[in-house]
Amino acid sequence: MNLHDFYYDLPEELIAQDPLEDRAGSRLLVLDRQTGKNEHHVFREIIDYLHPGDCLVVNDTKVIPARLIGSKEDTGAKIEVLLLKRTSDQTWETLVKPGKKAKPGAVISFGDGLLKGEVLSVAEDGNRMIRFVYDGIFEEILDRLGQMPLPPYITHQLKDKNRYQTVYAKHDGSAAAPTAGLHFTPELLDAIRKKGVKIAHVTLHVGLGTFRPVKVENILDHHMHSEFYVVEEEQARLINDTKAAGGRIVAVGTTSCRTLESATGEDGVLRAGSGWTDIFIYPGYRFRMIDSLVTNFHLPESTLMMLVSAFAGRDRIMEAYAEAVRERYRFFSFGDAMLIL
């Protein structure tokens, strides 16, 4: 399967730089997988497509202010560190820029020495393992010194940090937001519950591996980075009971989808538990759990384009994306949404 099969042309001005004031006021393209028909709506109208007895599954991870700007202790050179994955109390796998200045043994100071990090080693992919030294609680120091790790295609400054969080964000740990969930408001979620739709929570801490460019021509040669997920017993029961009763499982975002598909066995039953997943979903994959998907519009040639193509069919997705471009939808993290039925 060729990487270029998942390419589409996107005018730069359609990349959303700022979130809308009204979260639920985004546009919503509804794609019917059976007919290939597209409909255009406002996001809050998603409630019209949810039926009593369905279960909406959201990812309640919380983005941490994972971007740190510091300087090398010996030279004063500016260094940017992005926290990716905590491997022990004080040690993190990180992405460092410029990497050539962060050799093992280098010490980086943040906030006039409030936080210091020593580079321990360099991984195969160039990521750095850094051990941090500090007094107090790491999360509090991070909240004081860190910045929200917005994707590189967003060049505007984020005025309100909470706009890069879902309204149900609960568990700290992500380096990027599960952006399909950004469209939901407490009022919309209440209305969905009142309609008889259940809302279940899973957790997947989003790493940057999901968004890294695919650099191989044959996508089967691509290696996914692993991400940590949790499915609680009560939530697994709620989702399994919905499925058994004939209700639909509607995954909010590719991260919820990947969590559900990782934790569901060949028998179609979702297992409670936690672990690491590097599941790579591309056309030909047989979905075990989800029936519908709420998702944003993704980067060309990304693994997320491959996932939605696996769910809806590549041709249907490419047609829907071409229509979204013609209709001037807003793309990527702060952009509009899509409901695939």
GROMACS .gro file of N, CA and C in nm, residues 32-138:
model
  321
   32ASP      N    1  -2.199   0.899   0.531
   32ASP     CA    2  -2.265   0.769   0.541
   32ASP      C    3  -2.180   0.667   0.465
   33ARG      N    4  -2.125   0.570   0.537
   33ARG     CA    5  -2.035   0.471   0.474
   33ARG      C    6  -2.106   0.384   0.372
   34GLN      N    7  -2.235   0.361   0.394
   34GLN     CA    8  -2.308   0.271   0.304
   34GLN      C    9  -2.338   0.337   0.169
   35THR      N   10  -2.383   0.462   0.176
   35THR     CA   11  -2.425   0.530   0.053
   35THR      C   12  -2.317   0.619  -0.006
   36GLY      N   13  -2.222   0.660   0.077
   36GLY     CA   14  -2.120   0.754   0.033
   36GLY      C   15  -2.169   0.897   0.033
   37LYS      N   16  -2.293   0.918   0.081
   37LYS     CA   17  -2.352   1.053   0.081
   37LYS      C   18  -2.292   1.139   0.192
   38ASN      N   19  -2.266   1.266   0.159
   38ASN     CA   20  -2.216   1.362   0.257
   38ASN      C   21  -2.324   1.464   0.288
   39GLU      N   22  -2.336   1.501   0.416
   39GLU     CA   23  -2.428   1.608   0.456
   39GLU      C   24  -2.349   1.708   0.539
   40HIS      N   25  -2.393   1.835   0.536
   40HIS     CA   26  -2.322   1.941   0.606
   40HIS      C   27  -2.408   1.998   0.718
   41HIS      N   28  -2.350   2.004   0.836
   41HIS     CA   29  -2.424   2.047   0.955
   41HIS      C   30  -2.335   2.133   1.044
   42VAL      N   31  -2.393   2.181   1.155
   42VAL     CA   32  -2.318   2.243   1.264
   42VAL      C   33  -2.295   2.133   1.367
   43PHE      N   34  -2.181   2.138   1.438
   43PHE     CA   35  -2.143   2.025   1.522
   43PHE      C   36  -2.250   1.989   1.625
   44ARG      N   37  -2.315   2.088   1.686
   44ARG     CA   38  -2.413   2.054   1.791
   44ARG      C   39  -2.527   1.969   1.737
   45GLU      N   40  -2.545   1.967   1.606
   45GLU     CA   41  -2.652   1.885   1.546
   45GLU      C   42  -2.615   1.737   1.541
   46ILE      N   43  -2.496   1.704   1.592
   46ILE     CA   44  -2.456   1.563   1.600
   46ILE      C   45  -2.558   1.483   1.681
   47ILE      N   46  -2.625   1.551   1.775
   47ILE     CA   47  -2.723   1.484   1.860
   47ILE      C   48  -2.833   1.418   1.778
   48ASP      N   49  -2.862   1.475   1.660
   48ASP     CA   50  -2.968   1.419   1.574
   48ASP      C   51  -2.929   1.282   1.516
   49TYR      N   52  -2.800   1.251   1.517
   49TYR     CA   53  -2.752   1.125   1.462
   49TYR      C   54  -2.723   1.020   1.570
   50LEU      N   55  -2.743   1.059   1.696
   50LEU     CA   56  -2.722   0.966   1.807
   50LEU      C   57  -2.858   0.916   1.855
   51HIS      N   58  -2.869   0.785   1.880
   51HIS     CA   59  -2.997   0.726   1.915
   51HIS      C   60  -2.995   0.677   2.060
   52PRO      N   61  -3.112   0.678   2.128
   52PRO     CA   62  -3.119   0.619   2.261
   52PRO      C   63  -3.063   0.475   2.257
   53GLY      N   64  -2.980   0.444   2.356
   53GLY     CA   65  -2.919   0.310   2.359
   53GLY      C   66  -2.780   0.306   2.300
   54ASP      N   67  -2.740   0.413   2.227
   54ASP     CA   68  -2.602   0.422   2.178
   54ASP      C   69  -2.508   0.456   2.293
   55CYS      N   70  -2.379   0.441   2.269
   55CYS     CA   71  -2.278   0.479   2.369
   55CYS      C   72  -2.169   0.560   2.301
   56LEU      N   73  -2.153   0.683   2.348
   56LEU     CA   74  -2.047   0.772   2.301
   56LEU      C   75  -1.925   0.744   2.387
   57VAL      N   76  -1.811   0.716   2.325
   57VAL     CA   77  -1.689   0.683   2.403
   57VAL      C   78  -1.586   0.794   2.383
   58VAL      N   79  -1.551   0.863   2.493
   58VAL     CA   80  -1.458   0.975   2.487
   58VAL      C   81  -1.326   0.939   2.555
   59ASN      N   82  -1.221   1.010   2.514
   59ASN     CA   83  -1.088   0.993   2.574
   59ASN      C   84  -1.067   1.106   2.674
   60ASP      N   85  -1.059   1.072   2.804
   60ASP     CA   86  -1.052   1.175   2.908
   60ASP      C   87  -0.909   1.212   2.949
   61THR      N   88  -0.813   1.188   2.861
   61THR     CA   89  -0.676   1.230   2.890
   61THR      C   90  -0.668   1.382   2.897
   62LYS      N   91  -0.568   1.430   2.969
   62LYS     CA   92  -0.547   1.574   2.984
   62LYS      C   93  -0.409   1.609   2.930
   63VAL      N   94  -0.403   1.715   2.849
   63VAL     CA   95  -0.274   1.758   2.794
   63VAL      C   96  -0.195   1.828   2.903
   64ILE      N   97  -0.069   1.790   2.917
   64ILE     CA   98   0.018   1.859   3.013
   64ILE      C   99   0.095   1.968   2.939
   65PRO      N  100   0.134   2.076   3.009
   65PRO     CA  101   0.214   2.182   2.944
   65PRO      C  102   0.355   2.130   2.920
   66ALA      N  103   0.368   2.045   2.818
   66ALA     CA  104   0.486   1.960   2.800
   66ALA      C  105   0.603   2.026   2.728
   67ARG      N  106   0.586   2.151   2.685
   67ARG     CA  107   0.692   2.219   2.611
   67ARG      C  108   0.770   2.309   2.706
   68LEU      N  109   0.898   2.278   2.721
   68LEU     CA  110   0.985   2.353   2.812
   68LEU      C  111   1.095   2.424   2.734
   69ILE      N  112   1.119   2.550   2.765
   69ILE     CA  113   1.228   2.625   2.702
   69ILE      C  114   1.335   2.649   2.808
   70GLY      N  115   1.455   2.599   2.783
   70GLY     CA  116   1.564   2.615   2.879
   70GLY      C  117   1.694   2.650   2.811
   71SER      N  118   1.803   2.639   2.885
   71SER     CA  119   1.935   2.668   2.829
   71SER      C  120   2.038   2.572   2.886
   72LYS      N  121   2.139   2.544   2.805
   72LYS     CA  122   2.248   2.456   2.851
   72LYS      C  123   2.327   2.529   2.959
   73GLU      N  124   2.356   2.457   3.067
   73GLU     CA  125   2.425   2.520   3.180
   73GLU      C  126   2.564   2.570   3.143
   74ASP      N  127   2.635   2.495   3.055
   74ASP     CA  128   2.774   2.533   3.028
   74ASP      C  129   2.787   2.643   2.923
   75THR      N  130   2.695   2.647   2.825
   75THR     CA  131   2.711   2.745   2.716
   75THR      C  132   2.600   2.851   2.711
   76GLY      N  133   2.488   2.824   2.780
   76GLY     CA  134   2.375   2.917   2.774
   76GLY      C  135   2.292   2.903   2.648
   77ALA      N  136   2.326   2.806   2.562
   77ALA     CA  137   2.253   2.786   2.436
   77ALA      C  138   2.107   2.750   2.465
   78LYS      N  139   2.015   2.809   2.388
   78LYS     CA  140   1.872   2.784   2.406
   78LYS      C  141   1.836   2.643   2.361
   79ILE      N  142   1.758   2.574   2.443
   79ILE     CA  143   1.716   2.436   2.412
   79ILE      C  144   1.566   2.424   2.438
   80GLU      N  145   1.497   2.357   2.346
   80GLU     CA  146   1.354   2.330   2.364
   80GLU      C  147   1.336   2.181   2.389
   81VAL      N  148   1.261   2.148   2.494
   81VAL     CA  149   1.238   2.009   2.532
   81VAL      C  150   1.088   1.982   2.533
   82LEU      N  151   1.047   1.876   2.465
   82LEU     CA  152   0.907   1.834   2.465
   82LEU      C  153   0.896   1.700   2.536
   83LEU      N  154   0.820   1.697   2.644
   83LEU     CA  155   0.803   1.573   2.721
   83LEU      C  156   0.709   1.479   2.646
   84LEU      N  157   0.755   1.357   2.622
   84LEU     CA  158   0.674   1.261   2.547
   84LEU      C  159   0.619   1.149   2.634
   85LYS      N  160   0.705   1.089   2.715
   85LYS     CA  161   0.663   0.969   2.788
   85LYS      C  162   0.742   0.958   2.919
   86ARG      N  163   0.670   0.947   3.029
   86ARG     CA  164   0.736   0.932   3.159
   86ARG      C  165   0.775   0.786   3.177
   87THR      N  166   0.901   0.760   3.204
   87THR     CA  167   0.947   0.622   3.219
   87THR      C  168   0.976   0.586   3.365
   88SER      N  169   0.993   0.687   3.451
   88SER     CA  170   1.005   0.667   3.596
   88SER      C  171   0.969   0.800   3.662
   89ASP      N  172   0.979   0.807   3.795
   89ASP     CA  173   0.940   0.929   3.865
   89ASP      C  174   1.008   1.054   3.809
   90GLN      N  175   1.136   1.044   3.781
   90GLN     CA  176   1.212   1.162   3.741
   90GLN      C  177   1.258   1.160   3.595
   91THR      N  178   1.238   1.048   3.526
   91THR     CA  179   1.293   1.033   3.391
   91THR      C  180   1.183   1.033   3.285
   92TRP      N  181   1.209   1.108   3.177
   92TRP     CA  182   1.115   1.120   3.065
   92TRP      C  183   1.186   1.094   2.934
   93GLU      N  184   1.112   1.034   2.840
   93GLU     CA  185   1.156   1.032   2.701
   93GLU      C  186   1.111   1.165   2.642
   94THR      N  187   1.203   1.233   2.573
   94THR     CA  188   1.174   1.368   2.525
   94THR      C  189   1.219   1.388   2.381
   95LEU      N  190   1.164   1.492   2.321
   95LEU     CA  191   1.209   1.538   2.191
   95LEU      C  192   1.281   1.670   2.217
   96VAL      N  193   1.406   1.680   2.172
   96VAL     CA  194   1.488   1.798   2.202
   96VAL      C  195   1.529   1.869   2.074
   97LYS      N  196   1.518   2.003   2.075
   97LYS     CA  197   1.564   2.084   1.962
   97LYS      C  198   1.655   2.195   2.014
   98PRO      N  199   1.773   2.217   1.957
   98PRO     CA  200   1.839   2.131   1.858
   98PRO      C  201   1.903   2.011   1.926
   99GLY      N  202   1.882   1.893   1.868
   99GLY     CA  203   1.930   1.770   1.928
   99GLY      C  204   2.081   1.763   1.940
  100LYS      N  205   2.153   1.825   1.846
  100LYS     CA  206   2.299   1.813   1.846
  100LYS      C  207   2.362   1.878   1.969
  101LYS      N  208   2.287   1.966   2.036
  101LYS     CA  209   2.340   2.031   2.156
  101LYS      C  210   2.304   1.955   2.284
  102ALA      N  211   2.229   1.845   2.268
  102ALA     CA  212   2.184   1.770   2.386
  102ALA      C  213   2.244   1.630   2.386
  103LYS      N  214   2.375   1.624   2.404
  103LYS     CA  215   2.445   1.496   2.410
  103LYS      C  216   2.438   1.441   2.552
  104PRO      N  217   2.456   1.309   2.570
  104PRO     CA  218   2.455   1.253   2.704
  104PRO      C  219   2.551   1.328   2.795
  105GLY      N  220   2.502   1.361   2.915
  105GLY     CA  221   2.583   1.437   3.011
  105GLY      C  222   2.547   1.584   3.014
  106ALA      N  223   2.484   1.634   2.908
  106ALA     CA  224   2.446   1.776   2.904
  106ALA      C  225   2.340   1.804   3.010
  107VAL      N  226   2.354   1.920   3.076
  107VAL     CA  227   2.257   1.962   3.178
  107VAL      C  228   2.184   2.086   3.127
  108ILE      N  229   2.050   2.080   3.131
  108ILE     CA  230   1.967   2.190   3.082
  108ILE      C  231   1.893   2.251   3.202
  109SER      N  232   1.895   2.383   3.209
  109SER     CA  233   1.832   2.454   3.319
  109SER      C  234   1.705   2.524   3.270
  110PHE      N  235   1.598   2.514   3.348
  110PHE     CA  236   1.470   2.578   3.315
  110PHE      C  237   1.428   2.668   3.430
  111GLY      N  238   1.373   2.785   3.396
  111GLY     CA  239   1.322   2.875   3.500
  111GLY      C  240   1.425   2.914   3.602
  112ASP      N  241   1.542   2.960   3.554
  112ASP     CA  242   1.650   3.003   3.644
  112ASP      C  243   1.688   2.896   3.746
  113GLY      N  244   1.687   2.770   3.699
  113GLY     CA  245   1.733   2.660   3.784
  113GLY      C  246   1.625   2.597   3.870
  114LEU      N  247   1.500   2.644   3.855
  114LEU     CA  248   1.390   2.583   3.930
  114LEU      C  249   1.376   2.435   3.894
  115LEU      N  250   1.410   2.404   3.768
  115LEU     CA  251   1.407   2.267   3.717
  115LEU      C  252   1.533   2.245   3.635
  116LYS      N  253   1.597   2.130   3.657
  116LYS     CA  254   1.715   2.096   3.578
  116LYS      C  255   1.699   1.955   3.522
  117GLY      N  256   1.755   1.935   3.403
  117GLY     CA  257   1.746   1.804   3.341
  117GLY      C  258   1.880   1.761   3.286
  118GLU      N  259   1.916   1.635   3.312
  118GLU     CA  260   2.041   1.581   3.258
  118GLU      C  261   2.008   1.479   3.149
  119VAL      N  262   2.070   1.496   3.033
  119VAL     CA  263   2.051   1.401   2.923
  119VAL      C  264   2.124   1.272   2.956
  120LEU      N  265   2.049   1.163   2.965
  120LEU     CA  266   2.109   1.034   3.002
  120LEU      C  267   2.155   0.955   2.879
  121SER      N  268   2.071   0.955   2.776
  121SER     CA  269   2.103   0.874   2.658
  121SER      C  270   2.022   0.922   2.539
  122VAL      N  271   2.061   0.873   2.421
  122VAL     CA  272   1.992   0.906   2.296
  122VAL      C  273   1.933   0.776   2.239
  123ALA      N  274   1.802   0.777   2.212
  123ALA     CA  275   1.735   0.658   2.157
  123ALA      C  276   1.762   0.648   2.007
  124GLU      N  277   1.725   0.535   1.948
  124GLU     CA  278   1.748   0.511   1.804
  124GLU      C  279   1.684   0.617   1.716
  125ASP      N  280   1.566   0.664   1.757
  125ASP     CA  281   1.494   0.763   1.676
  125ASP      C  282   1.536   0.906   1.706
  126GLY      N  283   1.639   0.922   1.791
  126GLY     CA  284   1.689   1.056   1.822
  126GLY      C  285   1.629   1.118   1.946
  127ASN      N  286   1.526   1.056   2.003
  127ASN     CA  287   1.469   1.109   2.128
  127ASN      C  288   1.571   1.099   2.241
  128ARG      N  289   1.561   1.190   2.337
  128ARG     CA  290   1.654   1.192   2.451
  128ARG      C  291   1.584   1.144   2.578
  129MET      N  292   1.655   1.062   2.656
  129MET     CA  293   1.608   1.028   2.790
  129MET      C  294   1.669   1.132   2.885
  130ILE      N  295   1.583   1.203   2.958
  130ILE     CA  296   1.629   1.309   3.047
  130ILE      C  297   1.581   1.282   3.190
  131ARG      N  298   1.674   1.294   3.286
  131ARG     CA  299   1.638   1.282   3.428
  131ARG      C  300   1.630   1.423   3.486
  132PHE      N  301   1.514   1.455   3.545
  132PHE     CA  302   1.491   1.589   3.599
  132PHE      C  303   1.518   1.594   3.749
  133VAL      N  304   1.571   1.707   3.792
  133VAL     CA  305   1.600   1.730   3.935
  133VAL      C  306   1.526   1.858   3.974
  134TYR      N  307   1.457   1.853   4.087
  134TYR     CA  308   1.376   1.967   4.129
  134TYR      C  309   1.339   1.952   4.276
  135ASP      N  310   1.296   2.062   4.337
  135ASP     CA  311   1.240   2.059   4.472
  135ASP      C  312   1.091   2.083   4.462
  136GLY      N  313   1.013   1.999   4.529
  136GLY     CA  314   0.868   2.018   4.524
  136GLY      C  315   0.798   1.914   4.438
  137ILE      N  316   0.686   1.953   4.380
  137ILE     CA  317   0.602   1.862   4.301
  137ILE      C  318   0.623   1.893   4.153
  138PHE      N  319   0.661   1.791   4.077
  138PHE     CA  320   0.696   1.811   3.936
  138PHE      C  321   0.580   1.875   3.858
   0.00000   0.00000   0.00000
